[in-house]
mmCIF file of C-alpha atoms in Angstrom:
data_model
loop_
_atom_site.group_PDB
_atom_site.id
_atom_site.type_symbol
_atom_site.label_atom_id
_atom_site.label_comp_id
_atom_site.label_asym_id
_atom_site.label_seq_id
_atom_site.Cartn_x
_atom_site.Cartn_y
_atom_site.Cartn_z
ATOM 1 C CA MET A 3 -0.196 -12.518 128.446
ATOM 2 C CA SER A 4 1.283 -15.936 129.231
ATOM 3 C CA SER A 5 3.114 -16.646 132.455
ATOM 4 C CA ARG A 6 6.220 -17.398 130.455
ATOM 5 C CA ARG A 7 6.142 -13.959 128.609
ATOM 6 C CA ARG A 8 5.542 -12.146 131.911
ATOM 7 C CA PHE A 9 8.550 -13.942 133.414
ATOM 8 C CA LEU A 10 10.962 -13.108 130.376
ATOM 9 C CA GLN A 11 9.795 -9.462 130.612
ATOM 10 C CA ASN A 12 10.432 -9.168 134.191
ATOM 11 C CA ILE A 13 13.872 -10.746 133.831
ATOM 12 C CA GLY A 14 14.601 -8.349 131.024
ATOM 13 C CA ALA A 15 13.468 -5.221 133.078
ATOM 14 C CA GLY A 16 15.690 -6.415 135.956
ATOM 15 C CA LEU A 17 18.697 -6.566 133.682
ATOM 16 C CA ILE A 18 18.235 -2.986 132.111
ATOM 17 C CA PRO A 19 19.931 -1.176 134.935
ATOM 18 C CA PHE A 20 23.049 -3.431 134.663
ATOM 19 C CA THR A 21 23.224 -3.009 130.869
ATOM 20 C CA LEU A 22 23.250 0.880 131.619
ATOM 21 C CA GLY A 23 26.119 0.595 133.950
ATOM 22 C CA PHE A 24 24.146 0.714 137.070
ATOM 23 C CA THR A 25 24.639 -1.779 140.039
ATOM 24 C CA PRO A 26 22.595 -2.978 142.767
ATOM 25 C CA ASP A 27 24.309 -0.415 145.062
ATOM 26 C CA SER A 28 23.048 2.237 143.024
ATOM 27 C CA PHE A 29 19.461 1.249 144.158
ATOM 28 C CA GLY A 30 20.397 0.337 147.709
ATOM 29 C CA TRP A 31 19.932 -3.227 146.849
ATOM 30 C CA SER A 32 23.342 -4.381 148.037
ATOM 31 C CA LEU A 33 23.916 -6.257 151.260
ATOM 32 C CA GLY A 34 26.679 -3.838 151.686
ATOM 33 C CA ASN A 35 24.110 -1.336 152.758
ATOM 34 C CA ILE A 36 23.115 -3.494 155.694
ATOM 35 C CA PRO A 37 25.393 -2.302 158.485
ATOM 36 C CA GLU A 38 27.700 -5.026 159.788
ATOM 37 C CA GLU A 39 27.477 -6.020 163.345
ATOM 38 C CA LYS A 40 30.224 -4.290 165.226
ATOM 39 C CA THR A 41 32.694 -6.324 167.513
ATOM 40 C CA LEU A 42 33.371 -5.108 170.971
ATOM 41 C CA ARG A 43 37.113 -4.860 171.301
ATOM 42 C CA VAL A 44 38.087 -5.656 174.809
ATOM 43 C CA ALA A 45 41.330 -5.348 176.797
ATOM 44 C CA LEU A 46 41.388 -7.489 179.860
ATOM 45 C CA MET A 47 42.779 -6.014 183.103
ATOM 46 C CA GLY A 48 44.353 -8.527 185.479
ATOM 47 C CA LEU A 49 45.516 -11.876 183.955
ATOM 48 C CA GLY A 50 44.637 -14.351 186.666
ATOM 49 C CA SER A 51 42.642 -17.584 186.565
ATOM 50 C CA TYR A 52 39.331 -16.014 185.979
ATOM 51 C CA ALA A 53 40.594 -13.631 183.225
ATOM 52 C CA ASN A 54 41.926 -16.771 181.529
ATOM 53 C CA ARG A 55 38.509 -18.382 181.632
ATOM 54 C CA VAL A 56 36.878 -15.224 180.139
ATOM 55 C CA ALA A 57 39.420 -15.056 177.407
ATOM 56 C CA ASP A 58 39.047 -18.654 176.347
ATOM 57 C CA ALA A 59 35.368 -18.289 176.352
ATOM 58 C CA MET A 60 35.448 -15.252 174.186
ATOM 59 C CA LYS A 61 37.221 -17.281 171.425
ATOM 60 C CA ASP A 62 33.508 -18.484 170.722
ATOM 61 C CA ALA A 63 32.002 -15.015 171.037
ATOM 62 C CA LYS A 64 30.400 -13.672 167.955
ATOM 63 C CA ARG A 65 30.384 -9.886 168.865
ATOM 64 C CA ALA A 66 33.403 -9.561 171.371
ATOM 65 C CA LYS A 67 37.133 -10.160 171.135
ATOM 66 C CA VAL A 68 40.111 -9.926 173.182
ATOM 67 C CA VAL A 69 42.565 -7.270 171.662
ATOM 68 C CA GLY A 70 44.501 -5.920 174.557
ATOM 69 C CA VAL A 71 45.794 -6.745 178.014
ATOM 70 C CA ILE A 72 46.740 -4.821 181.186
ATOM 71 C CA SER A 73 48.979 -6.528 183.749
ATOM 72 C CA GLY A 74 51.727 -5.808 186.238
ATOM 73 C CA THR A 75 53.526 -9.236 185.235
ATOM 74 C CA PRO A 76 55.499 -8.882 181.919
ATOM 75 C CA ALA A 77 55.746 -12.607 181.575
ATOM 76 C CA LYS A 78 51.980 -12.931 181.564
ATOM 77 C CA ILE A 79 51.592 -10.314 178.887
ATOM 78 C CA THR A 80 54.277 -12.021 176.709
ATOM 79 C CA ASP A 81 52.226 -15.356 176.970
ATOM 80 C CA TRP A 82 48.945 -13.634 176.186
ATOM 81 C CA GLN A 83 50.333 -12.026 173.162
ATOM 82 C CA LYS A 84 51.268 -15.358 171.856
ATOM 83 C CA ARG A 85 47.995 -16.994 172.630
ATOM 84 C CA PHE A 86 45.719 -14.277 171.353
ATOM 85 C CA SER A 87 47.962 -12.455 168.760
ATOM 86 C CA ILE A 88 47.870 -9.235 170.799
ATOM 87 C CA PRO A 89 50.225 -6.491 169.286
ATOM 88 C CA ASP A 90 52.634 -4.495 171.492
ATOM 89 C CA LYS A 91 50.890 -1.393 171.139
ATOM 90 C CA ASN A 92 47.818 -2.949 172.903
ATOM 91 C CA CYS A 93 49.672 -4.093 175.941
ATOM 92 C CA TYR A 94 49.881 -2.021 179.209
ATOM 93 C CA ASN A 95 50.866 -2.311 182.742
ATOM 94 C CA TYR A 96 49.066 -0.714 185.825
ATOM 95 C CA GLU A 97 51.194 2.478 185.691
ATOM 96 C CA ASN A 98 50.757 3.328 182.028
ATOM 97 C CA PHE A 99 47.381 2.160 181.105
ATOM 98 C CA ASP A 100 45.937 5.742 181.085
ATOM 99 C CA ALA A 101 47.412 5.898 177.617
ATOM 100 C CA ILE A 102 44.759 3.585 176.419
ATOM 101 C CA LYS A 103 42.948 6.788 175.606
ATOM 102 C CA ASP A 104 44.776 7.207 172.412
ATOM 103 C CA ASN A 105 44.350 3.656 171.247
ATOM 104 C CA GLY A 106 41.621 3.480 168.789
ATOM 105 C CA ASP A 107 41.726 -0.378 168.724
ATOM 106 C CA ILE A 108 40.250 -0.746 172.275
ATOM 107 C CA ASP A 109 36.522 -0.133 173.072
ATOM 108 C CA ALA A 110 36.353 -1.429 176.592
ATOM 109 C CA VAL A 111 38.358 -2.734 179.488
ATOM 110 C CA TYR A 112 37.242 -5.640 181.614
ATOM 111 C CA ILE A 113 38.553 -5.171 185.127
ATOM 112 C CA ILE A 114 39.322 -8.630 186.722
ATOM 113 C CA THR A 115 41.515 -7.533 189.632
ATOM 114 C CA PRO A 116 41.071 -7.878 193.360
ATOM 115 C CA ASN A 117 38.039 -6.108 194.586
ATOM 116 C CA ALA A 118 39.867 -3.159 196.473
ATOM 117 C CA LEU A 119 41.376 -2.129 193.155
ATOM 118 C CA HIS A 120 38.288 -1.779 191.083
ATOM 119 C CA HIS A 121 37.293 1.588 192.140
ATOM 120 C CA GLU A 122 40.537 3.526 191.085
ATOM 121 C CA GLN A 123 41.037 1.383 188.018
ATOM 122 C CA CYS A 124 37.389 2.026 186.959
ATOM 123 C CA LEU A 125 37.896 5.810 187.327
ATOM 124 C CA ARG A 126 40.929 5.869 185.355
ATOM 125 C CA VAL A 127 39.668 3.815 182.460
ATOM 126 C CA ALA A 128 36.443 5.965 182.376
ATOM 127 C CA ALA A 129 38.799 9.095 182.295
ATOM 128 C CA ALA A 130 40.568 7.332 179.307
ATOM 129 C CA GLY A 131 37.101 7.381 177.565
ATOM 130 C CA LYS A 132 36.751 3.571 177.405
ATOM 131 C CA HIS A 133 33.683 1.564 178.383
ATOM 132 C CA VAL A 134 34.115 -0.479 181.688
ATOM 133 C CA ILE A 135 33.084 -4.055 182.445
ATOM 134 C CA CYS A 136 33.936 -4.692 186.058
ATOM 135 C CA GLU A 137 33.928 -8.078 187.785
ATOM 136 C CA LYS A 138 31.711 -8.458 190.829
ATOM 137 C CA PRO A 139 31.835 -7.159 193.417
ATOM 138 C CA MET A 140 32.057 -3.713 191.711
ATOM 139 C CA ALA A 141 33.691 -2.215 194.723
ATOM 140 C CA ILE A 142 34.210 -2.776 198.338
ATOM 141 C CA ASN A 143 31.302 -0.568 199.430
ATOM 142 C CA ALA A 144 28.314 1.422 198.018
ATOM 143 C CA LYS A 145 30.158 4.727 198.258
ATOM 144 C CA GLU A 146 32.971 3.500 196.061
ATOM 145 C CA GLY A 147 30.323 1.929 193.646
ATOM 146 C CA GLN A 148 28.399 5.138 193.195
ATOM 147 C CA GLU A 149 31.600 7.037 192.519
ATOM 148 C CA MET A 150 32.340 4.601 189.716
ATOM 149 C CA VAL A 151 28.708 5.127 188.304
ATOM 150 C CA ASP A 152 29.201 8.747 188.518
ATOM 151 C CA ALA A 153 32.617 8.835 186.721
ATOM 152 C CA CYS A 154 31.406 6.754 183.859
ATOM 153 C CA GLU A 155 28.300 8.898 183.472
ATOM 154 C CA LYS A 156 30.611 11.968 183.420
ATOM 155 C CA ALA A 157 32.885 10.471 180.790
ATOM 156 C CA GLY A 158 29.980 9.345 178.706
ATOM 157 C CA VAL A 159 30.907 5.592 178.848
ATOM 158 C CA LYS A 160 29.011 2.567 179.942
ATOM 159 C CA LEU A 161 29.559 0.651 183.172
ATOM 160 C CA LEU A 162 28.576 -3.038 183.256
ATOM 161 C CA ILE A 163 29.219 -5.501 186.085
ATOM 162 C CA GLY A 164 30.153 -9.244 185.306
ATOM 163 C CA TYR A 165 26.944 -10.800 186.413
ATOM 164 C CA ARG A 166 27.178 -13.799 184.115
ATOM 165 C CA MET A 167 24.184 -15.617 185.707
ATOM 166 C CA ARG A 168 21.856 -12.718 184.512
ATOM 167 C CA PHE A 169 22.115 -14.031 180.917
ATOM 168 C CA GLU A 170 21.884 -17.832 181.792
ATOM 169 C CA ALA A 171 19.226 -19.629 180.014
ATOM 170 C CA ASN A 172 17.670 -21.736 183.028
ATOM 171 C CA THR A 173 17.741 -18.559 185.295
ATOM 172 C CA LEU A 174 15.996 -16.382 182.719
ATOM 173 C CA GLU A 175 13.337 -19.067 182.040
ATOM 174 C CA ILE A 176 12.498 -19.334 185.697
ATOM 175 C CA ILE A 177 12.171 -15.423 185.901
ATOM 176 C CA LYS A 178 10.063 -15.642 182.739
ATOM 177 C CA ARG A 179 7.713 -18.195 184.483
ATOM 178 C CA ARG A 180 7.535 -16.252 187.669
ATOM 179 C CA GLU A 181 6.506 -13.136 185.781
ATOM 180 C CA ALA A 182 3.875 -15.230 184.046
ATOM 181 C CA GLY A 183 2.472 -16.135 187.440
ATOM 182 C CA ASP A 184 3.298 -19.890 187.300
ATOM 183 C CA PHE A 185 4.242 -19.930 190.894
ATOM 184 C CA GLY A 186 1.430 -17.825 192.169
ATOM 185 C CA ASP A 187 2.225 -15.282 194.839
ATOM 186 C CA ILE A 188 5.857 -15.599 195.770
ATOM 187 C CA LYS A 189 6.356 -16.274 199.608
ATOM 188 C CA PHE A 190 9.774 -17.481 200.261
ATOM 189 C CA PHE A 191 13.236 -17.706 198.636
ATOM 190 C CA GLN A 192 16.302 -19.500 199.917
ATOM 191 C CA GLY A 193 19.773 -18.941 198.505
ATOM 192 C CA LEU A 194 22.839 -21.071 199.526
ATOM 193 C CA SER A 195 26.271 -20.002 198.303
ATOM 194 C CA GLY A 196 29.550 -21.340 199.658
ATOM 195 C CA PHE A 197 32.657 -23.394 199.069
ATOM 196 C CA LYS A 198 35.666 -24.405 201.123
ATOM 197 C CA ILE A 199 38.382 -21.858 200.265
ATOM 198 C CA GLY A 200 41.953 -23.126 199.676
ATOM 199 C CA ASP A 201 45.260 -21.270 199.807
ATOM 200 C CA PRO A 202 45.307 -19.155 203.102
ATOM 201 C CA ASN A 203 47.716 -16.677 201.453
ATOM 202 C CA GLN A 204 45.457 -15.685 198.386
ATOM 203 C CA TRP A 205 44.218 -12.195 197.932
ATOM 204 C CA ARG A 206 40.538 -13.240 198.839
ATOM 205 C CA LEU A 207 41.548 -13.616 202.399
ATOM 206 C CA ASP A 208 43.463 -10.181 202.498
ATOM 207 C CA PRO A 209 41.026 -7.664 203.836
ATOM 208 C CA LYS A 210 42.891 -4.824 202.197
ATOM 209 C CA LEU A 211 42.372 -6.388 198.709
ATOM 210 C CA ALA A 212 39.237 -8.285 199.188
ATOM 211 C CA GLY A 213 37.321 -5.695 201.244
ATOM 212 C CA GLY A 214 35.630 -8.453 203.098
ATOM 213 C CA GLY A 215 35.457 -12.340 202.831
ATOM 214 C CA ALA A 216 32.943 -14.796 201.622
ATOM 215 C CA MET A 217 30.089 -12.339 201.287
ATOM 216 C CA MET A 218 32.183 -10.313 198.730
ATOM 217 C CA ASP A 219 33.138 -13.276 196.746
ATOM 218 C CA ILE A 220 30.288 -15.832 196.809
ATOM 219 C CA GLY A 221 27.497 -14.447 198.956
ATOM 220 C CA ILE A 222 26.795 -11.687 196.365
ATOM 221 C CA TYR A 223 25.352 -14.544 194.284
ATOM 222 C CA ALA A 224 22.727 -15.241 196.994
ATOM 223 C CA ILE A 225 21.959 -11.527 197.114
ATOM 224 C CA ASN A 226 21.637 -11.364 193.273
ATOM 225 C CA GLY A 227 19.591 -14.460 193.193
ATOM 226 C CA THR A 228 17.108 -13.017 195.875
ATOM 227 C CA ARG A 229 16.566 -9.932 193.822
ATOM 228 C CA TYR A 230 15.993 -11.352 190.304
ATOM 229 C CA MET A 231 14.238 -14.563 191.447
ATOM 230 C CA VAL A 232 11.882 -12.761 193.896
ATOM 231 C CA GLY A 233 11.356 -9.867 191.441
ATOM 232 C CA GLU A 234 11.503 -7.333 194.283
ATOM 233 C CA GLU A 235 13.928 -5.334 196.218
ATOM 234 C CA PRO A 236 14.580 -5.962 199.875
ATOM 235 C CA ILE A 237 13.638 -3.397 202.566
ATOM 236 C CA TRP A 238 15.416 -4.642 205.657
ATOM 237 C CA VAL A 239 17.964 -7.339 206.635
ATOM 238 C CA THR A 240 19.208 -9.323 209.739
ATOM 239 C CA ALA A 241 22.273 -11.269 209.820
ATOM 240 C CA GLN A 242 24.634 -13.471 211.894
ATOM 241 C CA GLU A 243 28.255 -14.130 211.479
ATOM 242 C CA VAL A 244 30.134 -17.274 212.528
ATOM 243 C CA LYS A 245 33.948 -17.633 212.577
ATOM 244 C CA THR A 246 35.427 -20.999 213.463
ATOM 245 C CA ASP A 247 38.982 -20.227 212.174
ATOM 246 C CA PRO A 248 40.105 -16.716 213.218
ATOM 247 C CA GLU A 249 43.711 -17.439 212.041
ATOM 248 C CA LYS A 250 42.586 -18.208 208.377
ATOM 249 C CA PHE A 251 39.695 -15.588 208.456
ATOM 250 C CA LYS A 252 41.256 -12.538 209.976
ATOM 251 C CA GLU A 253 39.637 -9.451 211.074
ATOM 252 C CA GLY A 254 37.711 -8.035 208.284
ATOM 253 C CA VAL A 255 37.386 -11.364 206.461
ATOM 254 C CA ASP A 256 34.110 -12.889 206.951
ATOM 255 C CA GLU A 257 33.851 -16.807 207.073
ATOM 256 C CA THR A 258 30.304 -17.521 207.302
ATOM 257 C CA ILE A 259 27.235 -15.256 207.377
ATOM 258 C CA THR A 260 23.628 -16.190 207.332
ATOM 259 C CA PHE A 261 21.105 -13.317 206.463
ATOM 260 C CA GLN A 262 17.580 -12.765 206.205
ATOM 261 C CA LEU A 263 16.048 -10.290 203.801
ATOM 262 C CA GLY A 264 12.495 -8.918 204.034
ATOM 263 C CA PHE A 265 10.381 -7.360 201.223
ATOM 264 C CA GLU A 266 7.339 -4.919 201.189
ATOM 265 C CA SER A 267 5.109 -7.768 199.906
ATOM 266 C CA GLY A 268 5.927 -9.915 202.888
ATOM 267 C CA VAL A 269 8.171 -12.171 201.077
ATOM 268 C CA VAL A 270 11.129 -13.452 203.349
ATOM 269 C CA ALA A 271 14.556 -14.808 201.880
ATOM 270 C CA SER A 272 16.793 -16.909 204.035
ATOM 271 C CA CYS A 273 20.459 -16.955 202.812
ATOM 272 C CA LEU A 274 23.910 -18.240 203.588
ATOM 273 C CA SER A 275 27.340 -17.237 202.506
ATOM 274 C CA THR A 276 30.342 -19.167 203.506
ATOM 275 C CA TYR A 277 34.016 -19.871 202.731
ATOM 276 C CA SER A 278 34.065 -23.048 204.964
ATOM 277 C CA MET A 279 31.450 -25.442 203.519
ATOM 278 C CA GLY A 280 30.959 -27.123 200.183
ATOM 279 C CA ASN A 281 27.911 -28.430 198.365
ATOM 280 C CA LEU A 282 26.174 -24.984 198.872
ATOM 281 C CA ASP A 283 24.978 -23.693 195.516
ATOM 282 C CA ARG A 284 21.252 -23.824 195.545
ATOM 283 C CA PHE A 285 18.408 -21.375 194.929
ATOM 284 C CA PHE A 286 14.756 -22.340 195.865
ATOM 285 C CA LEU A 287 11.737 -20.112 195.165
ATOM 286 C CA ASN A 288 8.477 -20.947 196.535
ATOM 287 C CA GLY A 289 4.856 -19.481 195.878
ATOM 288 C CA THR A 290 1.369 -20.303 196.376
ATOM 289 C CA GLU A 291 0.976 -22.231 193.109
ATOM 290 C CA GLY A 292 4.414 -23.924 192.873
ATOM 291 C CA PHE A 293 8.117 -23.707 193.194
ATOM 292 C CA ALA A 294 11.312 -23.298 191.114
ATOM 293 C CA GLU A 295 14.711 -24.695 192.016
ATOM 294 C CA LEU A 296 18.260 -24.216 190.586
ATOM 295 C CA GLN A 297 20.973 -26.503 191.886
ATOM 296 C CA PRO A 298 23.752 -25.827 190.898
ATOM 297 C CA ALA A 299 22.507 -22.348 190.653
ATOM 298 C CA THR A 300 25.645 -20.269 189.966
ATOM 299 C CA GLY A 301 28.430 -22.699 189.109
ATOM 300 C CA TYR A 302 30.198 -22.640 185.744
ATOM 301 C CA GLY A 303 27.564 -25.146 184.421
ATOM 302 C CA PRO A 304 25.775 -26.949 183.516
ATOM 303 C CA ILE A 305 23.115 -25.306 185.560
ATOM 304 C CA ARG A 306 20.237 -27.740 186.614
ATOM 305 C CA SER A 307 16.785 -26.508 187.157
ATOM 306 C CA ALA A 308 13.335 -27.791 187.790
ATOM 307 C CA THR A 309 9.807 -26.481 188.747
ATOM 308 C CA HIS A 310 6.697 -28.094 190.322
ATOM 309 C CA LYS A 311 5.876 -29.036 186.656
ATOM 310 C CA GLY A 312 9.230 -31.066 186.136
ATOM 311 C CA ARG A 313 12.752 -30.444 185.003
ATOM 312 C CA LEU A 314 13.998 -27.889 182.772
ATOM 313 C CA ASP A 315 17.733 -28.267 182.424
ATOM 314 C CA LEU A 316 18.075 -26.140 179.285
ATOM 315 C CA PRO A 317 21.185 -26.723 177.186
ATOM 316 C CA HIS A 318 24.436 -25.330 178.529
ATOM 317 C CA GLU A 319 26.314 -22.465 176.938
ATOM 318 C CA THR A 320 29.588 -21.223 178.216
ATOM 319 C CA HIS A 321 28.467 -18.358 180.615
ATOM 320 C CA GLN A 322 31.304 -16.089 179.715
ATOM 321 C CA THR A 323 30.640 -16.392 176.086
ATOM 322 C CA THR A 324 27.066 -15.581 176.425
ATOM 323 C CA GLN A 325 27.853 -12.711 178.788
ATOM 324 C CA MET A 326 30.380 -11.057 176.530
ATOM 325 C CA ASP A 327 28.144 -11.388 173.423
ATOM 326 C CA GLU A 328 25.120 -9.898 175.332
ATOM 327 C CA MET A 329 27.250 -7.150 176.807
ATOM 328 C CA ALA A 330 28.673 -6.196 173.367
ATOM 329 C CA LYS A 331 25.084 -5.820 172.326
ATOM 330 C CA ILE A 332 24.361 -3.535 175.293
ATOM 331 C CA ILE A 333 27.400 -1.355 174.671
ATOM 332 C CA LEU A 334 27.352 -1.405 170.900
ATOM 333 C CA ASP A 335 23.557 -1.678 170.012
ATOM 334 C CA GLY A 336 22.035 -0.011 173.091
ATOM 335 C CA LYS A 337 20.130 -3.316 173.856
ATOM 336 C CA MET A 338 18.237 -3.696 177.199
ATOM 337 C CA PRO A 339 19.006 -6.828 179.020
ATOM 338 C CA LYS A 340 16.120 -8.777 180.740
ATOM 339 C CA VAL A 341 17.859 -8.336 184.107
ATOM 340 C CA PRO A 342 20.121 -5.134 184.512
ATOM 341 C CA VAL A 343 23.859 -5.573 184.747
ATOM 342 C CA ASP A 344 24.769 -1.708 184.875
ATOM 343 C CA GLY A 345 26.549 -0.043 187.423
ATOM 344 C CA LYS A 346 23.595 1.524 188.965
ATOM 345 C CA ASP A 347 22.282 -1.969 189.608
ATOM 346 C CA GLY A 348 25.717 -3.101 191.077
ATOM 347 C CA VAL A 349 25.491 -0.197 193.547
ATOM 348 C CA LYS A 350 22.179 -1.778 194.909
ATOM 349 C CA ASP A 351 24.067 -5.048 195.551
ATOM 350 C CA MET A 352 26.818 -3.141 197.427
ATOM 351 C CA LYS A 353 24.141 -1.304 199.572
ATOM 352 C CA ILE A 354 22.625 -4.568 200.576
ATOM 353 C CA ILE A 355 26.176 -5.905 201.461
ATOM 354 C CA ASP A 356 26.880 -2.905 203.552
ATOM 355 C CA ALA A 357 23.542 -3.439 205.316
ATOM 356 C CA ILE A 358 24.405 -7.110 205.899
ATOM 357 C CA TYR A 359 27.806 -6.283 207.422
ATOM 358 C CA LYS A 360 26.177 -3.770 209.663
ATOM 359 C CA ALA A 361 23.439 -5.992 210.776
ATOM 360 C CA ALA A 362 25.952 -8.825 211.583
ATOM 361 C CA ALA A 363 27.819 -6.370 213.711
ATOM 362 C CA SER A 364 24.960 -4.789 215.536
ATOM 363 C CA GLY A 365 22.746 -7.783 215.890
ATOM 364 C CA THR A 366 19.794 -5.788 215.035
ATOM 365 C CA ARG A 367 17.506 -5.351 211.919
ATOM 366 C CA GLU A 368 18.818 -2.895 209.494
ATOM 367 C CA GLU A 369 16.771 -0.923 207.062
ATOM 368 C CA ILE A 370 17.688 -1.084 203.392
ATOM 369 C CA ASN A 371 16.897 1.927 201.052
ATOM 370 C CA LEU A 372 17.934 1.174 197.430
ATOM 371 C CA SER A 373 16.306 4.280 195.947
#
């Protein structure tokens, strides 16, 4: 049989079902049978500067969308409704947002409020049956963090922490190379995190709202970096606090803390957290066969990176866009991220922060138990 004849017969056979009234759907051939990727519909709680950054970044997200807002300022809600076409029924204040449980248009709430408010707000969102994304730090201590984890588990919803750097390309590439043995046995890590804080009246300098100072806001990046760059969990810490401006940095608000973390393998990390110095955004990982560096390491980008083999400087993508797309996959698809961002991992950071504060106050080495 000629190739031409076989071709015509195959075409004819393919047309028979359609002449008999069948459609591709009848045989499961339609693209309609391929499940569409769902979009994570998010309400933002707290409409400050960072919420604006997140919302603007989500305009480019493929799997996440801003569909609701929660705020104590009516004027902000009105403005956001215009900017993001948010209907009245998806707008709430801090008193009535429990009613979100009856809103089928919202899947998750991203809490971007002062640190001390996270705990109560998370518990209320979980009770309403919505997934929780909580900005870091997740709470003001490990006890509150664990209660948040427990509440979300009881409600059957996910709790994720806004650790944007755990999805950043340069960071993940260095982790990949460390795991491949490119740097040999890891021996040392340095994490420098700090900036000069401005307005003395902002909530970050109010211990009742912040639950601390620089450690909560910027030092947590050095803690994060130590854990995912070294690839181990610390078992002890020593710390020293310095305060040069007690009027600005009141009791309960740390200005500068240096801290040292130790690991079972013998690795030592030397870190700094401060609100009074700039040009401090650097991670340095050193091993027996090489090194890796990120500088800037945690800013909004672009992140600059290098190893002993040369520069990396992978292309910059807006961190919050990537974060929200990846978190949508975690919540909707059950995807497991390379570096955990769940509430249980957030509690580990809070345990370390608790230990750092204790070590700074006592002047002695404090043991860390993250199990």
